[in-house]
mmCIF file with all atom_site columns, C-alpha atoms in Angstrom:
data_model
loop_
_atom_site.group_PDB
_atom_site.id
_atom_site.type_symbol
_atom_site.label_atom_id
_atom_site.label_alt_id
_atom_site.label_comp_id
_atom_site.label_asym_id
_atom_site.label_entity_id
_atom_site.label_seq_id
_atom_site.pdbx_PDB_ins_code
_atom_site.Cartn_x
_atom_site.Cartn_y
_atom_site.Cartn_z
_atom_site.occupancy
_atom_site.B_iso_or_equiv
_atom_site.pdbx_formal_charge
_atom_site.auth_seq_id
_atom_site.auth_comp_id
_atom_site.auth_asym_id
_atom_site.auth_atom_id
_atom_site.pdbx_PDB_model_num
ATOM 1   C CA . UNK A 1 1   ? 16.051  10.486  8.238  1.00 48.00 ? 1   UNK A CA 1
ATOM 2   C CA . UNK A 1 2   ? 13.008  11.034  10.469 1.00 60.00 ? 2   UNK A CA 1
ATOM 3   C CA . UNK A 1 3   ? 13.745  10.908  14.230 1.00 71.00 ? 3   UNK A CA 1
ATOM 4   C CA . UNK A 1 4   ? 11.399  9.154   16.603 1.00 79.00 ? 4   UNK A CA 1
ATOM 5   C CA . UNK A 1 5   ? 9.781   11.636  19.090 1.00 88.00 ? 5   UNK A CA 1
ATOM 6   C CA . UNK A 1 6   ? 11.084  11.762  22.628 1.00 90.00 ? 6   UNK A CA 1
ATOM 7   C CA . UNK A 1 7   ? 8.842   11.205  25.547 1.00 89.00 ? 7   UNK A CA 1
ATOM 8   C CA . UNK A 1 8   ? 8.888   13.589  28.542 1.00 90.00 ? 8   UNK A CA 1
ATOM 9   C CA . UNK A 1 9   ? 11.594  11.365  30.108 1.00 86.00 ? 9   UNK A CA 1
ATOM 10  C CA . UNK A 1 10  ? 13.803  12.276  27.159 1.00 87.00 ? 10  UNK A CA 1
ATOM 11  C CA . UNK A 1 11  ? 13.851  8.705   25.836 1.00 86.00 ? 11  UNK A CA 1
ATOM 12  C CA . UNK A 1 12  ? 12.741  7.668   22.278 1.00 89.00 ? 12  UNK A CA 1
ATOM 13  C CA . UNK A 1 13  ? 8.992   6.827   22.425 1.00 91.00 ? 13  UNK A CA 1
ATOM 14  C CA . UNK A 1 14  ? 7.971   3.296   21.537 1.00 89.00 ? 14  UNK A CA 1
ATOM 15  C CA . UNK A 1 15  ? 5.476   2.542   18.692 1.00 90.00 ? 15  UNK A CA 1
ATOM 16  C CA . UNK A 1 16  ? 2.782   0.421   20.152 1.00 90.00 ? 16  UNK A CA 1
ATOM 17  C CA . UNK A 1 17  ? -0.602  -0.933  19.095 1.00 88.00 ? 17  UNK A CA 1
ATOM 18  C CA . UNK A 1 18  ? -3.849  -0.394  20.958 1.00 87.00 ? 18  UNK A CA 1
ATOM 19  C CA . UNK A 1 19  ? -5.803  -3.582  21.903 1.00 85.00 ? 19  UNK A CA 1
ATOM 20  C CA . UNK A 1 20  ? -8.751  -1.779  23.383 1.00 84.00 ? 20  UNK A CA 1
ATOM 21  C CA . UNK A 1 21  ? -12.335 -2.471  21.916 1.00 79.00 ? 21  UNK A CA 1
ATOM 22  C CA . UNK A 1 22  ? -12.670 1.224   21.100 1.00 80.00 ? 22  UNK A CA 1
ATOM 23  C CA . UNK A 1 23  ? -9.322  1.552   19.150 1.00 81.00 ? 23  UNK A CA 1
ATOM 24  C CA . UNK A 1 24  ? -8.336  -1.951  18.096 1.00 79.00 ? 24  UNK A CA 1
ATOM 25  C CA . UNK A 1 25  ? -5.135  -2.093  16.081 1.00 81.00 ? 25  UNK A CA 1
ATOM 26  C CA . UNK A 1 26  ? -4.683  1.619   16.230 1.00 86.00 ? 26  UNK A CA 1
ATOM 27  C CA . UNK A 1 27  ? -0.963  2.578   16.564 1.00 89.00 ? 27  UNK A CA 1
ATOM 28  C CA . UNK A 1 28  ? 0.377   5.122   19.038 1.00 92.00 ? 28  UNK A CA 1
ATOM 29  C CA . UNK A 1 29  ? 3.669   6.371   20.560 1.00 93.00 ? 29  UNK A CA 1
ATOM 30  C CA . UNK A 1 30  ? 4.103   5.886   24.292 1.00 91.00 ? 30  UNK A CA 1
ATOM 31  C CA . UNK A 1 31  ? 6.755   6.150   26.921 1.00 89.00 ? 31  UNK A CA 1
ATOM 32  C CA . UNK A 1 32  ? 8.712   2.922   26.960 1.00 84.00 ? 32  UNK A CA 1
ATOM 33  C CA . UNK A 1 33  ? 9.056   3.075   30.703 1.00 81.00 ? 33  UNK A CA 1
ATOM 34  C CA . UNK A 1 34  ? 5.283   2.810   31.121 1.00 78.00 ? 34  UNK A CA 1
ATOM 35  C CA . UNK A 1 35  ? 5.260   -1.023  31.484 1.00 73.00 ? 35  UNK A CA 1
ATOM 36  C CA . UNK A 1 36  ? 7.681   -0.991  34.374 1.00 72.00 ? 36  UNK A CA 1
ATOM 37  C CA . UNK A 1 37  ? 5.579   1.666   36.206 1.00 74.00 ? 37  UNK A CA 1
ATOM 38  C CA . UNK A 1 38  ? 8.013   4.513   35.742 1.00 76.00 ? 38  UNK A CA 1
ATOM 39  C CA . UNK A 1 39  ? 6.566   6.099   32.709 1.00 79.00 ? 39  UNK A CA 1
ATOM 40  C CA . UNK A 1 40  ? 6.039   9.869   32.205 1.00 87.00 ? 40  UNK A CA 1
ATOM 41  C CA . UNK A 1 41  ? 2.635   9.531   30.702 1.00 86.00 ? 41  UNK A CA 1
ATOM 42  C CA . UNK A 1 42  ? 3.669   10.521  27.138 1.00 91.00 ? 42  UNK A CA 1
ATOM 43  C CA . UNK A 1 43  ? 1.049   9.371   24.592 1.00 91.00 ? 43  UNK A CA 1
ATOM 44  C CA . UNK A 1 44  ? 0.314   10.350  20.944 1.00 92.00 ? 44  UNK A CA 1
ATOM 45  C CA . UNK A 1 45  ? -1.845  8.646   18.367 1.00 92.00 ? 45  UNK A CA 1
ATOM 46  C CA . UNK A 1 46  ? 0.014   7.837   15.147 1.00 90.00 ? 46  UNK A CA 1
ATOM 47  C CA . UNK A 1 47  ? -3.047  6.508   13.206 1.00 83.00 ? 47  UNK A CA 1
ATOM 48  C CA . UNK A 1 48  ? -6.178  8.525   12.649 1.00 81.00 ? 48  UNK A CA 1
ATOM 49  C CA . UNK A 1 49  ? -9.442  7.424   14.379 1.00 76.00 ? 49  UNK A CA 1
ATOM 50  C CA . UNK A 1 50  ? -11.491 5.054   12.273 1.00 73.00 ? 50  UNK A CA 1
ATOM 51  C CA . UNK A 1 51  ? -15.190 5.820   11.854 1.00 73.00 ? 51  UNK A CA 1
ATOM 52  C CA . UNK A 1 52  ? -17.764 3.118   12.537 1.00 70.00 ? 52  UNK A CA 1
ATOM 53  C CA . UNK A 1 53  ? -18.501 2.653   8.809  1.00 73.00 ? 53  UNK A CA 1
ATOM 54  C CA . UNK A 1 54  ? -14.877 1.937   8.128  1.00 72.00 ? 54  UNK A CA 1
ATOM 55  C CA . UNK A 1 55  ? -14.888 -0.679  10.919 1.00 69.00 ? 55  UNK A CA 1
ATOM 56  C CA . UNK A 1 56  ? -17.890 -2.311  9.326  1.00 71.00 ? 56  UNK A CA 1
ATOM 57  C CA . UNK A 1 57  ? -16.199 -2.383  5.936  1.00 78.00 ? 57  UNK A CA 1
ATOM 58  C CA . UNK A 1 58  ? -12.936 -3.641  7.345  1.00 75.00 ? 58  UNK A CA 1
ATOM 59  C CA . UNK A 1 59  ? -14.760 -6.362  9.387  1.00 73.00 ? 59  UNK A CA 1
ATOM 60  C CA . UNK A 1 60  ? -16.731 -7.513  6.362  1.00 77.00 ? 60  UNK A CA 1
ATOM 61  C CA . UNK A 1 61  ? -13.511 -7.740  4.288  1.00 79.00 ? 61  UNK A CA 1
ATOM 62  C CA . UNK A 1 62  ? -11.792 -9.681  7.027  1.00 78.00 ? 62  UNK A CA 1
ATOM 63  C CA . UNK A 1 63  ? -14.769 -12.111 7.401  1.00 79.00 ? 63  UNK A CA 1
ATOM 64  C CA . UNK A 1 64  ? -14.778 -12.673 3.632  1.00 82.00 ? 64  UNK A CA 1
ATOM 65  C CA . UNK A 1 65  ? -11.000 -13.396 3.658  1.00 82.00 ? 65  UNK A CA 1
ATOM 66  C CA . UNK A 1 66  ? -11.418 -15.781 6.551  1.00 81.00 ? 66  UNK A CA 1
ATOM 67  C CA . UNK A 1 67  ? -14.180 -17.621 4.840  1.00 80.00 ? 67  UNK A CA 1
ATOM 68  C CA . UNK A 1 68  ? -12.132 -17.934 1.710  1.00 81.00 ? 68  UNK A CA 1
ATOM 69  C CA . UNK A 1 69  ? -9.166  -19.349 3.733  1.00 79.00 ? 69  UNK A CA 1
ATOM 70  C CA . UNK A 1 70  ? -11.498 -21.787 5.614  1.00 75.00 ? 70  UNK A CA 1
ATOM 71  C CA . UNK A 1 71  ? -12.939 -23.026 2.320  1.00 73.00 ? 71  UNK A CA 1
ATOM 72  C CA . UNK A 1 72  ? -9.470  -23.570 0.836  1.00 73.00 ? 72  UNK A CA 1
ATOM 73  C CA . UNK A 1 73  ? -8.383  -25.461 3.979  1.00 72.00 ? 73  UNK A CA 1
ATOM 74  C CA . UNK A 1 74  ? -11.488 -27.640 3.810  1.00 69.00 ? 74  UNK A CA 1
ATOM 75  C CA . UNK A 1 75  ? -10.805 -28.412 0.111  1.00 72.00 ? 75  UNK A CA 1
ATOM 76  C CA . UNK A 1 76  ? -7.242  -29.341 0.988  1.00 70.00 ? 76  UNK A CA 1
ATOM 77  C CA . UNK A 1 77  ? -8.376  -31.641 3.755  1.00 73.00 ? 77  UNK A CA 1
ATOM 78  C CA . UNK A 1 78  ? -10.839 -33.352 1.440  1.00 74.00 ? 78  UNK A CA 1
ATOM 79  C CA . UNK A 1 79  ? -8.167  -33.995 -1.128 1.00 75.00 ? 79  UNK A CA 1
ATOM 80  C CA . UNK A 1 80  ? -5.945  -35.426 1.567  1.00 77.00 ? 80  UNK A CA 1
ATOM 81  C CA . UNK A 1 81  ? -8.615  -37.819 2.717  1.00 79.00 ? 81  UNK A CA 1
ATOM 82  C CA . UNK A 1 82  ? -9.122  -39.068 -0.784 1.00 80.00 ? 82  UNK A CA 1
ATOM 83  C CA . UNK A 1 83  ? -5.391  -39.642 -1.237 1.00 80.00 ? 83  UNK A CA 1
ATOM 84  C CA . UNK A 1 84  ? -5.243  -41.420 2.137  1.00 81.00 ? 84  UNK A CA 1
ATOM 85  C CA . UNK A 1 85  ? -8.069  -43.740 1.139  1.00 81.00 ? 85  UNK A CA 1
ATOM 86  C CA . UNK A 1 86  ? -6.509  -44.536 -2.138 1.00 82.00 ? 86  UNK A CA 1
ATOM 87  C CA . UNK A 1 87  ? -3.249  -45.405 -0.421 1.00 83.00 ? 87  UNK A CA 1
ATOM 88  C CA . UNK A 1 88  ? -5.036  -47.617 2.092  1.00 82.00 ? 88  UNK A CA 1
ATOM 89  C CA . UNK A 1 89  ? -7.020  -49.467 -0.720 1.00 81.00 ? 89  UNK A CA 1
ATOM 90  C CA . UNK A 1 90  ? -3.753  -49.982 -2.710 1.00 82.00 ? 90  UNK A CA 1
ATOM 91  C CA . UNK A 1 91  ? -1.941  -51.323 0.390  1.00 83.00 ? 91  UNK A CA 1
ATOM 92  C CA . UNK A 1 92  ? -4.796  -53.661 1.276  1.00 81.00 ? 92  UNK A CA 1
ATOM 93  C CA . UNK A 1 93  ? -4.878  -54.968 -2.347 1.00 80.00 ? 93  UNK A CA 1
ATOM 94  C CA . UNK A 1 94  ? -1.080  -55.475 -2.321 1.00 80.00 ? 94  UNK A CA 1
ATOM 95  C CA . UNK A 1 95  ? -1.240  -57.295 0.939  1.00 81.00 ? 95  UNK A CA 1
ATOM 96  C CA . UNK A 1 96  ? -4.090  -59.506 -0.318 1.00 77.00 ? 96  UNK A CA 1
ATOM 97  C CA . UNK A 1 97  ? -2.154  -60.367 -3.419 1.00 79.00 ? 97  UNK A CA 1
ATOM 98  C CA . UNK A 1 98  ? 0.923   -61.216 -1.391 1.00 78.00 ? 98  UNK A CA 1
ATOM 99  C CA . UNK A 1 99  ? -1.101  -63.442 1.028  1.00 79.00 ? 99  UNK A CA 1
ATOM 100 C CA . UNK A 1 100 ? -2.955  -65.385 -1.634 1.00 77.00 ? 100 UNK A CA 1
ATOM 101 C CA . UNK A 1 101 ? 0.037   -65.766 -3.978 1.00 66.00 ? 101 UNK A CA 1
#
């Protein structure tokens, strides 16, 4: 079993994720007391740095996946509209038959 590294405070370091523009999504270990202003400054990257070309490839793949999801969502909404129109037409016809019967 692999133990989590200790920070300089002697506490197990937390696994966190970078949200900076230069290292988005990159994981690191940091002192868990940092957020309350009592941290020791411990910091260690877990993931290797990503080169610009890798970012471009990853971004292109994410855009493609997003477009695919958007297309599927649009198709689902179109089918739902058709079903709703059919239901309304059937209800109107049933109402007309009942009124004129």
